[in-house]
Amino acid sequence: MTTTLRDAVALAERPSRPSPVSTTLTFGWRALLKIKHVPEQLFDVLVSPVIFTLMFTYLFGGALAGSTEAYIQFLLPGILVQTILFVTIYTGYTLNTDISKGVFDRFRSLPIWRPSPVVGALLGDTVRYTIASVITIALGLLLGFRPAGGFLGVLLGVLLLLVFAFALSWTFIILGLLVRSPNAVMGVSMMVLMPLTFASNVFVDPATMPSGLRAFVEVNPVSHLVTAERGLMAGNPDMTEIVWVLIASVVLTAVLGPVAMWIYRNKT
């Protein structure tokens, strides 16, 4: 009986090993299927952009710029950056959830390119970032945002933001691998992002800030990203800031990516 069953399932030849691209795309599709079966995961993507944009526009618009219509021109690129950076936290959160359930132990035992589960999850999350970007920009247009750079300027701004978000996500992957629970990942990640996003040029011009705070804001990577976004959407791209963001994205990926994969390979 055992021999018959073994013969029935035996393959004539060993299947070829899947390529890194195919396994990465498969895990990216898995990330999207998780959203399909648990649509609550889109709650932060759908609601957070609306809350942030409405709250800060109507809280600060009249006081800082005289009207919400004038303030939204300054705020929208910055609030877009803030929204997407906060969404990147969920990359580490979902990874930690998979680890706590033992799913990644199974992935590490498969004969596939070792980084594909992590890189695939990042690609899937890029879809979440794109959805959040579309919602934020659409709401901004309804509130009076009129980008002088037109559709192309907005598109290039979103692409630049997605590149930086992909690179920054490695930070939260490392936290997801090191921290013990998903809730702890959220807490630590918020402690990292809150100073970077609020102590930046997202909401106000740094020229009005005290000298010590202004010095931090001017070297804050989020400020460089926001300045690049404003330039692209205004039709006056600042190539220095754009190149700075691209270089920072490459450095983050080159440094944090291998660190994350080393922790992933050796995590017990």
mmCIF file with all atom_site columns, N, CA and C in Angstrom, residues 77-132:
data_model
loop_
_atom_site.group_PDB
_atom_site.id
_atom_site.type_symbol
_atom_site.label_atom_id
_atom_site.label_alt_id
_atom_site.label_comp_id
_atom_site.label_asym_id
_atom_site.label_entity_id
_atom_site.label_seq_id
_atom_site.pdbx_PDB_ins_code
_atom_site.Cartn_x
_atom_site.Cartn_y
_atom_site.Cartn_z
_atom_site.occupancy
_atom_site.B_iso_or_equiv
_atom_site.pdbx_formal_charge
_atom_site.auth_seq_id
_atom_site.auth_comp_id
_atom_site.auth_asym_id
_atom_site.auth_atom_id
_atom_site.pdbx_PDB_model_num
ATOM 1   N N  . PRO A 1 77  ? 1.129  68.628 0.233  1.00 0.00 ? 77  PRO A N  1
ATOM 2   C CA . PRO A 1 77  ? 2.305  67.762 0.021  1.00 0.00 ? 77  PRO A CA 1
ATOM 3   C C  . PRO A 1 77  ? 2.888  67.234 1.329  1.00 0.00 ? 77  PRO A C  1
ATOM 4   N N  . GLY A 1 78  ? 2.873  68.069 2.377  1.00 0.00 ? 78  GLY A N  1
ATOM 5   C CA . GLY A 1 78  ? 3.405  67.632 3.660  1.00 0.00 ? 78  GLY A CA 1
ATOM 6   C C  . GLY A 1 78  ? 2.529  66.593 4.329  1.00 0.00 ? 78  GLY A C  1
ATOM 7   N N  . ILE A 1 79  ? 1.209  66.807 4.303  1.00 0.00 ? 79  ILE A N  1
ATOM 8   C CA . ILE A 1 79  ? 0.315  65.851 4.949  1.00 0.00 ? 79  ILE A CA 1
ATOM 9   C C  . ILE A 1 79  ? 0.312  64.533 4.171  1.00 0.00 ? 79  ILE A C  1
ATOM 10  N N  . LEU A 1 80  ? 0.560  64.592 2.856  1.00 0.00 ? 80  LEU A N  1
ATOM 11  C CA . LEU A 1 80  ? 0.695  63.365 2.069  1.00 0.00 ? 80  LEU A CA 1
ATOM 12  C C  . LEU A 1 80  ? 1.893  62.560 2.558  1.00 0.00 ? 80  LEU A C  1
ATOM 13  N N  . VAL A 1 81  ? 3.015  63.233 2.771  1.00 0.00 ? 81  VAL A N  1
ATOM 14  C CA . VAL A 1 81  ? 4.212  62.559 3.285  1.00 0.00 ? 81  VAL A CA 1
ATOM 15  C C  . VAL A 1 81  ? 3.934  61.953 4.658  1.00 0.00 ? 81  VAL A C  1
ATOM 16  N N  . GLN A 1 82  ? 3.336  62.742 5.547  1.00 0.00 ? 82  GLN A N  1
ATOM 17  C CA . GLN A 1 82  ? 3.058  62.248 6.896  1.00 0.00 ? 82  GLN A CA 1
ATOM 18  C C  . GLN A 1 82  ? 2.150  61.024 6.859  1.00 0.00 ? 82  GLN A C  1
ATOM 19  N N  . THR A 1 83  ? 1.118  61.069 6.039  1.00 0.00 ? 83  THR A N  1
ATOM 20  C CA . THR A 1 83  ? 0.172  59.962 5.955  1.00 0.00 ? 83  THR A CA 1
ATOM 21  C C  . THR A 1 83  ? 0.852  58.681 5.510  1.00 0.00 ? 83  THR A C  1
ATOM 22  N N  . ILE A 1 84  ? 1.642  58.759 4.449  1.00 0.00 ? 84  ILE A N  1
ATOM 23  C CA . ILE A 1 84  ? 2.272  57.547 3.917  1.00 0.00 ? 84  ILE A CA 1
ATOM 24  C C  . ILE A 1 84  ? 3.311  57.004 4.890  1.00 0.00 ? 84  ILE A C  1
ATOM 25  N N  . LEU A 1 85  ? 4.062  57.887 5.543  1.00 0.00 ? 85  LEU A N  1
ATOM 26  C CA . LEU A 1 85  ? 5.068  57.399 6.484  1.00 0.00 ? 85  LEU A CA 1
ATOM 27  C C  . LEU A 1 85  ? 4.412  56.682 7.661  1.00 0.00 ? 85  LEU A C  1
ATOM 28  N N  . PHE A 1 86  ? 3.271  57.156 8.105  1.00 0.00 ? 86  PHE A N  1
ATOM 29  C CA . PHE A 1 86  ? 2.570  56.461 9.180  1.00 0.00 ? 86  PHE A CA 1
ATOM 30  C C  . PHE A 1 86  ? 2.027  55.105 8.710  1.00 0.00 ? 86  PHE A C  1
ATOM 31  N N  . VAL A 1 87  ? 1.613  55.022 7.459  1.00 0.00 ? 87  VAL A N  1
ATOM 32  C CA . VAL A 1 87  ? 1.108  53.752 6.933  1.00 0.00 ? 87  VAL A CA 1
ATOM 33  C C  . VAL A 1 87  ? 2.223  52.704 6.875  1.00 0.00 ? 87  VAL A C  1
ATOM 34  N N  . THR A 1 88  ? 3.494  53.147 6.684  1.00 0.00 ? 88  THR A N  1
ATOM 35  C CA . THR A 1 88  ? 4.590  52.181 6.605  1.00 0.00 ? 88  THR A CA 1
ATOM 36  C C  . THR A 1 88  ? 4.757  51.388 7.899  1.00 0.00 ? 88  THR A C  1
ATOM 37  N N  . ILE A 1 89  ? 4.255  51.910 9.000  1.00 0.00 ? 89  ILE A N  1
ATOM 38  C CA . ILE A 1 89  ? 4.365  51.187 10.274 1.00 0.00 ? 89  ILE A CA 1
ATOM 39  C C  . ILE A 1 89  ? 3.730  49.806 10.168 1.00 0.00 ? 89  ILE A C  1
ATOM 40  N N  . TYR A 1 90  ? 2.663  49.695 9.397  1.00 0.00 ? 90  TYR A N  1
ATOM 41  C CA . TYR A 1 90  ? 1.923  48.435 9.334  1.00 0.00 ? 90  TYR A CA 1
ATOM 42  C C  . TYR A 1 90  ? 2.710  47.331 8.640  1.00 0.00 ? 90  TYR A C  1
ATOM 43  N N  . THR A 1 91  ? 3.785  47.678 7.932  1.00 0.00 ? 91  THR A N  1
ATOM 44  C CA . THR A 1 91  ? 4.654  46.659 7.365  1.00 0.00 ? 91  THR A CA 1
ATOM 45  C C  . THR A 1 91  ? 5.273  45.824 8.480  1.00 0.00 ? 91  THR A C  1
ATOM 46  N N  . GLY A 1 92  ? 5.835  46.490 9.472  1.00 0.00 ? 92  GLY A N  1
ATOM 47  C CA . GLY A 1 92  ? 6.398  45.766 10.606 1.00 0.00 ? 92  GLY A CA 1
ATOM 48  C C  . GLY A 1 92  ? 5.340  45.099 11.452 1.00 0.00 ? 92  GLY A C  1
ATOM 49  N N  . TYR A 1 93  ? 4.189  45.731 11.567 1.00 0.00 ? 93  TYR A N  1
ATOM 50  C CA . TYR A 1 93  ? 3.093  45.166 12.365 1.00 0.00 ? 93  TYR A CA 1
ATOM 51  C C  . TYR A 1 93  ? 2.616  43.837 11.784 1.00 0.00 ? 93  TYR A C  1
ATOM 52  N N  . THR A 1 94  ? 2.366  43.813 10.469 1.00 0.00 ? 94  THR A N  1
ATOM 53  C CA . THR A 1 94  ? 1.869  42.579 9.851  1.00 0.00 ? 94  THR A CA 1
ATOM 54  C C  . THR A 1 94  ? 2.949  41.494 9.843  1.00 0.00 ? 94  THR A C  1
ATOM 55  N N  . LEU A 1 95  ? 4.210  41.890 9.662  1.00 0.00 ? 95  LEU A N  1
ATOM 56  C CA . LEU A 1 95  ? 5.297  40.914 9.717  1.00 0.00 ? 95  LEU A CA 1
ATOM 57  C C  . LEU A 1 95  ? 5.371  40.268 11.095 1.00 0.00 ? 95  LEU A C  1
ATOM 58  N N  . ASN A 1 96  ? 5.287  41.072 12.135 1.00 0.00 ? 96  ASN A N  1
ATOM 59  C CA . ASN A 1 96  ? 5.338  40.540 13.495 1.00 0.00 ? 96  ASN A CA 1
ATOM 60  C C  . ASN A 1 96  ? 4.155  39.623 13.768 1.00 0.00 ? 96  ASN A C  1
ATOM 61  N N  . THR A 1 97  ? 2.995  39.951 13.207 1.00 0.00 ? 97  THR A N  1
ATOM 62  C CA . THR A 1 97  ? 1.817  39.100 13.365 1.00 0.00 ? 97  THR A CA 1
ATOM 63  C C  . THR A 1 97  ? 2.052  37.732 12.740 1.00 0.00 ? 97  THR A C  1
ATOM 64  N N  . ASP A 1 98  ? 2.633  37.717 11.536 1.00 0.00 ? 98  ASP A N  1
ATOM 65  C CA . ASP A 1 98  ? 2.950  36.445 10.884 1.00 0.00 ? 98  ASP A CA 1
ATOM 66  C C  . ASP A 1 98  ? 3.952  35.636 11.701 1.00 0.00 ? 98  ASP A C  1
ATOM 67  N N  . ILE A 1 99  ? 4.947  36.320 12.249 1.00 0.00 ? 99  ILE A N  1
ATOM 68  C CA . ILE A 1 99  ? 5.964  35.628 13.047 1.00 0.00 ? 99  ILE A CA 1
ATOM 69  C C  . ILE A 1 99  ? 5.329  35.014 14.290 1.00 0.00 ? 99  ILE A C  1
ATOM 70  N N  . SER A 1 100 ? 4.456  35.766 14.951 1.00 0.00 ? 100 SER A N  1
ATOM 71  C CA . SER A 1 100 ? 3.832  35.268 16.178 1.00 0.00 ? 100 SER A CA 1
ATOM 72  C C  . SER A 1 100 ? 2.940  34.056 15.917 1.00 0.00 ? 100 SER A C  1
ATOM 73  N N  . LYS A 1 101 ? 2.454  33.925 14.680 1.00 0.00 ? 101 LYS A N  1
ATOM 74  C CA . LYS A 1 101 ? 1.618  32.776 14.319 1.00 0.00 ? 101 LYS A CA 1
ATOM 75  C C  . LYS A 1 101 ? 2.423  31.599 13.778 1.00 0.00 ? 101 LYS A C  1
ATOM 76  N N  . GLY A 1 102 ? 3.738  31.776 13.614 1.00 0.00 ? 102 GLY A N  1
ATOM 77  C CA . GLY A 1 102 ? 4.581  30.702 13.126 1.00 0.00 ? 102 GLY A CA 1
ATOM 78  C C  . GLY A 1 102 ? 4.636  30.556 11.622 1.00 0.00 ? 102 GLY A C  1
ATOM 79  N N  . VAL A 1 103 ? 4.015  31.487 10.899 1.00 0.00 ? 103 VAL A N  1
ATOM 80  C CA . VAL A 1 103 ? 3.962  31.372 9.441  1.00 0.00 ? 103 VAL A CA 1
ATOM 81  C C  . VAL A 1 103 ? 5.355  31.494 8.819  1.00 0.00 ? 103 VAL A C  1
ATOM 82  N N  . PHE A 1 104 ? 6.162  32.413 9.345  1.00 0.00 ? 104 PHE A N  1
ATOM 83  C CA . PHE A 1 104 ? 7.471  32.646 8.737  1.00 0.00 ? 104 PHE A CA 1
ATOM 84  C C  . PHE A 1 104 ? 8.456  31.517 9.006  1.00 0.00 ? 104 PHE A C  1
ATOM 85  N N  . ASP A 1 105 ? 8.216  30.699 10.031 1.00 0.00 ? 105 ASP A N  1
ATOM 86  C CA . ASP A 1 105 ? 9.044  29.510 10.211 1.00 0.00 ? 105 ASP A CA 1
ATOM 87  C C  . ASP A 1 105 ? 8.865  28.569 9.021  1.00 0.00 ? 105 ASP A C  1
ATOM 88  N N  . ARG A 1 106 ? 7.652  28.473 8.545  1.00 0.00 ? 106 ARG A N  1
ATOM 89  C CA . ARG A 1 106 ? 7.381  27.646 7.368  1.00 0.00 ? 106 ARG A CA 1
ATOM 90  C C  . ARG A 1 106 ? 8.022  28.250 6.121  1.00 0.00 ? 106 ARG A C  1
ATOM 91  N N  . PHE A 1 107 ? 7.941  29.565 5.966  1.00 0.00 ? 107 PHE A N  1
ATOM 92  C CA . PHE A 1 107 ? 8.532  30.216 4.800  1.00 0.00 ? 107 PHE A CA 1
ATOM 93  C C  . PHE A 1 107 ? 10.040 29.997 4.741  1.00 0.00 ? 107 PHE A C  1
ATOM 94  N N  . ARG A 1 108 ? 10.692 30.061 5.903  1.00 0.00 ? 108 ARG A N  1
ATOM 95  C CA . ARG A 1 108 ? 12.144 29.914 5.919  1.00 0.00 ? 108 ARG A CA 1
ATOM 96  C C  . ARG A 1 108 ? 12.589 28.497 5.580  1.00 0.00 ? 108 ARG A C  1
ATOM 97  N N  . SER A 1 109 ? 11.685 27.543 5.681  1.00 0.00 ? 109 SER A N  1
ATOM 98  C CA . SER A 1 109 ? 12.036 26.160 5.350  1.00 0.00 ? 109 SER A CA 1
ATOM 99  C C  . SER A 1 109 ? 11.833 25.835 3.875  1.00 0.00 ? 109 SER A C  1
ATOM 100 N N  . LEU A 1 110 ? 11.233 26.756 3.124  1.00 0.00 ? 110 LEU A N  1
ATOM 101 C CA . LEU A 1 110 ? 10.948 26.490 1.712  1.00 0.00 ? 110 LEU A CA 1
ATOM 102 C C  . LEU A 1 110 ? 12.200 26.710 0.852  1.00 0.00 ? 110 LEU A C  1
ATOM 103 N N  . PRO A 1 111 ? 12.324 25.968 -0.254 1.00 0.00 ? 111 PRO A N  1
ATOM 104 C CA . PRO A 1 111 ? 13.482 26.132 -1.158 1.00 0.00 ? 111 PRO A CA 1
ATOM 105 C C  . PRO A 1 111 ? 13.280 27.305 -2.114 1.00 0.00 ? 111 PRO A C  1
ATOM 106 N N  . ILE A 1 112 ? 13.239 28.510 -1.546 1.00 0.00 ? 112 ILE A N  1
ATOM 107 C CA . ILE A 1 112 ? 13.006 29.714 -2.335 1.00 0.00 ? 112 ILE A CA 1
ATOM 108 C C  . ILE A 1 112 ? 14.062 30.745 -1.991 1.00 0.00 ? 112 ILE A C  1
ATOM 109 N N  . TRP A 1 113 ? 14.105 31.800 -2.781 1.00 0.00 ? 113 TRP A N  1
ATOM 110 C CA . TRP A 1 113 ? 15.004 32.915 -2.487 1.00 0.00 ? 113 TRP A CA 1
ATOM 111 C C  . TRP A 1 113 ? 14.640 33.467 -1.117 1.00 0.00 ? 113 TRP A C  1
ATOM 112 N N  . ARG A 1 114 ? 15.594 33.482 -0.204 1.00 0.00 ? 114 ARG A N  1
ATOM 113 C CA . ARG A 1 114 ? 15.305 33.778 1.197  1.00 0.00 ? 114 ARG A CA 1
ATOM 114 C C  . ARG A 1 114 ? 14.627 35.129 1.428  1.00 0.00 ? 114 ARG A C  1
ATOM 115 N N  . PRO A 1 115 ? 15.013 36.225 0.761  1.00 0.00 ? 115 PRO A N  1
ATOM 116 C CA . PRO A 1 115 ? 14.351 37.511 1.046  1.00 0.00 ? 115 PRO A CA 1
ATOM 117 C C  . PRO A 1 115 ? 12.946 37.650 0.454  1.00 0.00 ? 115 PRO A C  1
ATOM 118 N N  . SER A 1 116 ? 12.506 36.712 -0.394 1.00 0.00 ? 116 SER A N  1
ATOM 119 C CA . SER A 1 116 ? 11.251 36.928 -1.123 1.00 0.00 ? 116 SER A CA 1
ATOM 120 C C  . SER A 1 116 ? 10.028 37.147 -0.225 1.00 0.00 ? 116 SER A C  1
ATOM 121 N N  . PRO A 1 117 ? 9.864  36.468 0.935  1.00 0.00 ? 117 PRO A N  1
ATOM 122 C CA . PRO A 1 117 ? 8.689  36.772 1.774  1.00 0.00 ? 117 PRO A CA 1
ATOM 123 C C  . PRO A 1 117 ? 8.665  38.210 2.267  1.00 0.00 ? 117 PRO A C  1
ATOM 124 N N  . VAL A 1 118 ? 9.853  38.745 2.601  1.00 0.00 ? 118 VAL A N  1
ATOM 125 C CA . VAL A 1 118 ? 9.924  40.115 3.113  1.00 0.00 ? 118 VAL A CA 1
ATOM 126 C C  . VAL A 1 118 ? 9.760  41.134 1.989  1.00 0.00 ? 118 VAL A C  1
ATOM 127 N N  . VAL A 1 119 ? 10.499 40.936 0.896  1.00 0.00 ? 119 VAL A N  1
ATOM 128 C CA . VAL A 1 119 ? 10.415 41.870 -0.230 1.00 0.00 ? 119 VAL A CA 1
ATOM 129 C C  . VAL A 1 119 ? 9.014  41.829 -0.845 1.00 0.00 ? 119 VAL A C  1
ATOM 130 N N  . GLY A 1 120 ? 8.431  40.633 -0.935 1.00 0.00 ? 120 GLY A N  1
ATOM 131 C CA . GLY A 1 120 ? 7.076  40.521 -1.460 1.00 0.00 ? 120 GLY A CA 1
ATOM 132 C C  . GLY A 1 120 ? 6.063  41.259 -0.604 1.00 0.00 ? 120 GLY A C  1
ATOM 133 N N  . ALA A 1 121 ? 6.231  41.164 0.717  1.00 0.00 ? 121 ALA A N  1
ATOM 134 C CA . ALA A 1 121 ? 5.333  41.905 1.612  1.00 0.00 ? 121 ALA A CA 1
ATOM 135 C C  . ALA A 1 121 ? 5.478  43.409 1.407  1.00 0.00 ? 121 ALA A C  1
ATOM 136 N N  . LEU A 1 122 ? 6.715  43.860 1.175  1.00 0.00 ? 122 LEU A N  1
ATOM 137 C CA . LEU A 1 122 ? 6.934  45.282 0.910  1.00 0.00 ? 122 LEU A CA 1
ATOM 138 C C  . LEU A 1 122 ? 6.241  45.714 -0.381 1.00 0.00 ? 122 LEU A C  1
ATOM 139 N N  . LEU A 1 123 ? 6.326  44.896 -1.413 1.00 0.00 ? 123 LEU A N  1
ATOM 140 C CA . LEU A 1 123 ? 5.666  45.228 -2.675 1.00 0.00 ? 123 LEU A CA 1
ATOM 141 C C  . LEU A 1 123 ? 4.155  45.291 -2.503 1.00 0.00 ? 123 LEU A C  1
ATOM 142 N N  . GLY A 1 124 ? 3.614  44.356 -1.740 1.00 0.00 ? 124 GLY A N  1
ATOM 143 C CA . GLY A 1 124 ? 2.175  44.386 -1.486 1.00 0.00 ? 124 GLY A CA 1
ATOM 144 C C  . GLY A 1 124 ? 1.766  45.629 -0.722 1.00 0.00 ? 124 GLY A C  1
ATOM 145 N N  . ASP A 1 125 ? 2.590  46.030 0.242  1.00 0.00 ? 125 ASP A N  1
ATOM 146 C CA . ASP A 1 125 ? 2.272  47.230 1.017  1.00 0.00 ? 125 ASP A CA 1
ATOM 147 C C  . ASP A 1 125 ? 2.378  48.491 0.171  1.00 0.00 ? 125 ASP A C  1
ATOM 148 N N  . THR A 1 126 ? 3.178  48.447 -0.887 1.00 0.00 ? 126 THR A N  1
ATOM 149 C CA . THR A 1 126 ? 3.265  49.606 -1.775 1.00 0.00 ? 126 THR A CA 1
ATOM 150 C C  . THR A 1 126 ? 1.901  49.932 -2.378 1.00 0.00 ? 126 THR A C  1
ATOM 151 N N  . VAL A 1 127 ? 1.074  48.912 -2.578 1.00 0.00 ? 127 VAL A N  1
ATOM 152 C CA . VAL A 1 127 ? -0.289 49.147 -3.066 1.00 0.00 ? 127 VAL A CA 1
ATOM 153 C C  . VAL A 1 127 ? -1.077 49.943 -2.023 1.00 0.00 ? 127 VAL A C  1
ATOM 154 N N  . ARG A 1 128 ? -0.874 49.624 -0.753 1.00 0.00 ? 128 ARG A N  1
ATOM 155 C CA . ARG A 1 128 ? -1.539 50.379 0.319  1.00 0.00 ? 128 ARG A CA 1
ATOM 156 C C  . ARG A 1 128 ? -1.097 51.832 0.312  1.00 0.00 ? 128 ARG A C  1
ATOM 157 N N  . TYR A 1 129 ? 0.206  52.054 0.127  1.00 0.00 ? 129 TYR A N  1
ATOM 158 C CA . TYR A 1 129 ? 0.706  53.429 0.078  1.00 0.00 ? 129 TYR A CA 1
ATOM 159 C C  . TYR A 1 129 ? 0.086  54.194 -1.086 1.00 0.00 ? 129 TYR A C  1
ATOM 160 N N  . THR A 1 130 ? -0.064 53.512 -2.218 1.00 0.00 ? 130 THR A N  1
ATOM 161 C CA . THR A 1 130 ? -0.641 54.154 -3.402 1.00 0.00 ? 130 THR A CA 1
ATOM 162 C C  . THR A 1 130 ? -2.096 54.543 -3.158 1.00 0.00 ? 130 THR A C  1
ATOM 163 N N  . ILE A 1 131 ? -2.846 53.639 -2.533 1.00 0.00 ? 131 ILE A N  1
ATOM 164 C CA . ILE A 1 131 ? -4.251 53.940 -2.226 1.00 0.00 ? 131 ILE A CA 1
ATOM 165 C C  . ILE A 1 131 ? -4.353 55.144 -1.298 1.00 0.00 ? 131 ILE A C  1
ATOM 166 N N  . ALA A 1 132 ? -3.518 55.165 -0.259 1.00 0.00 ? 132 ALA A N  1
ATOM 167 C CA . ALA A 1 132 ? -3.536 56.299 0.671  1.00 0.00 ? 132 ALA A CA 1
ATOM 168 C C  . ALA A 1 132 ? -3.166 57.595 -0.034 1.00 0.00 ? 132 ALA A C  1
#
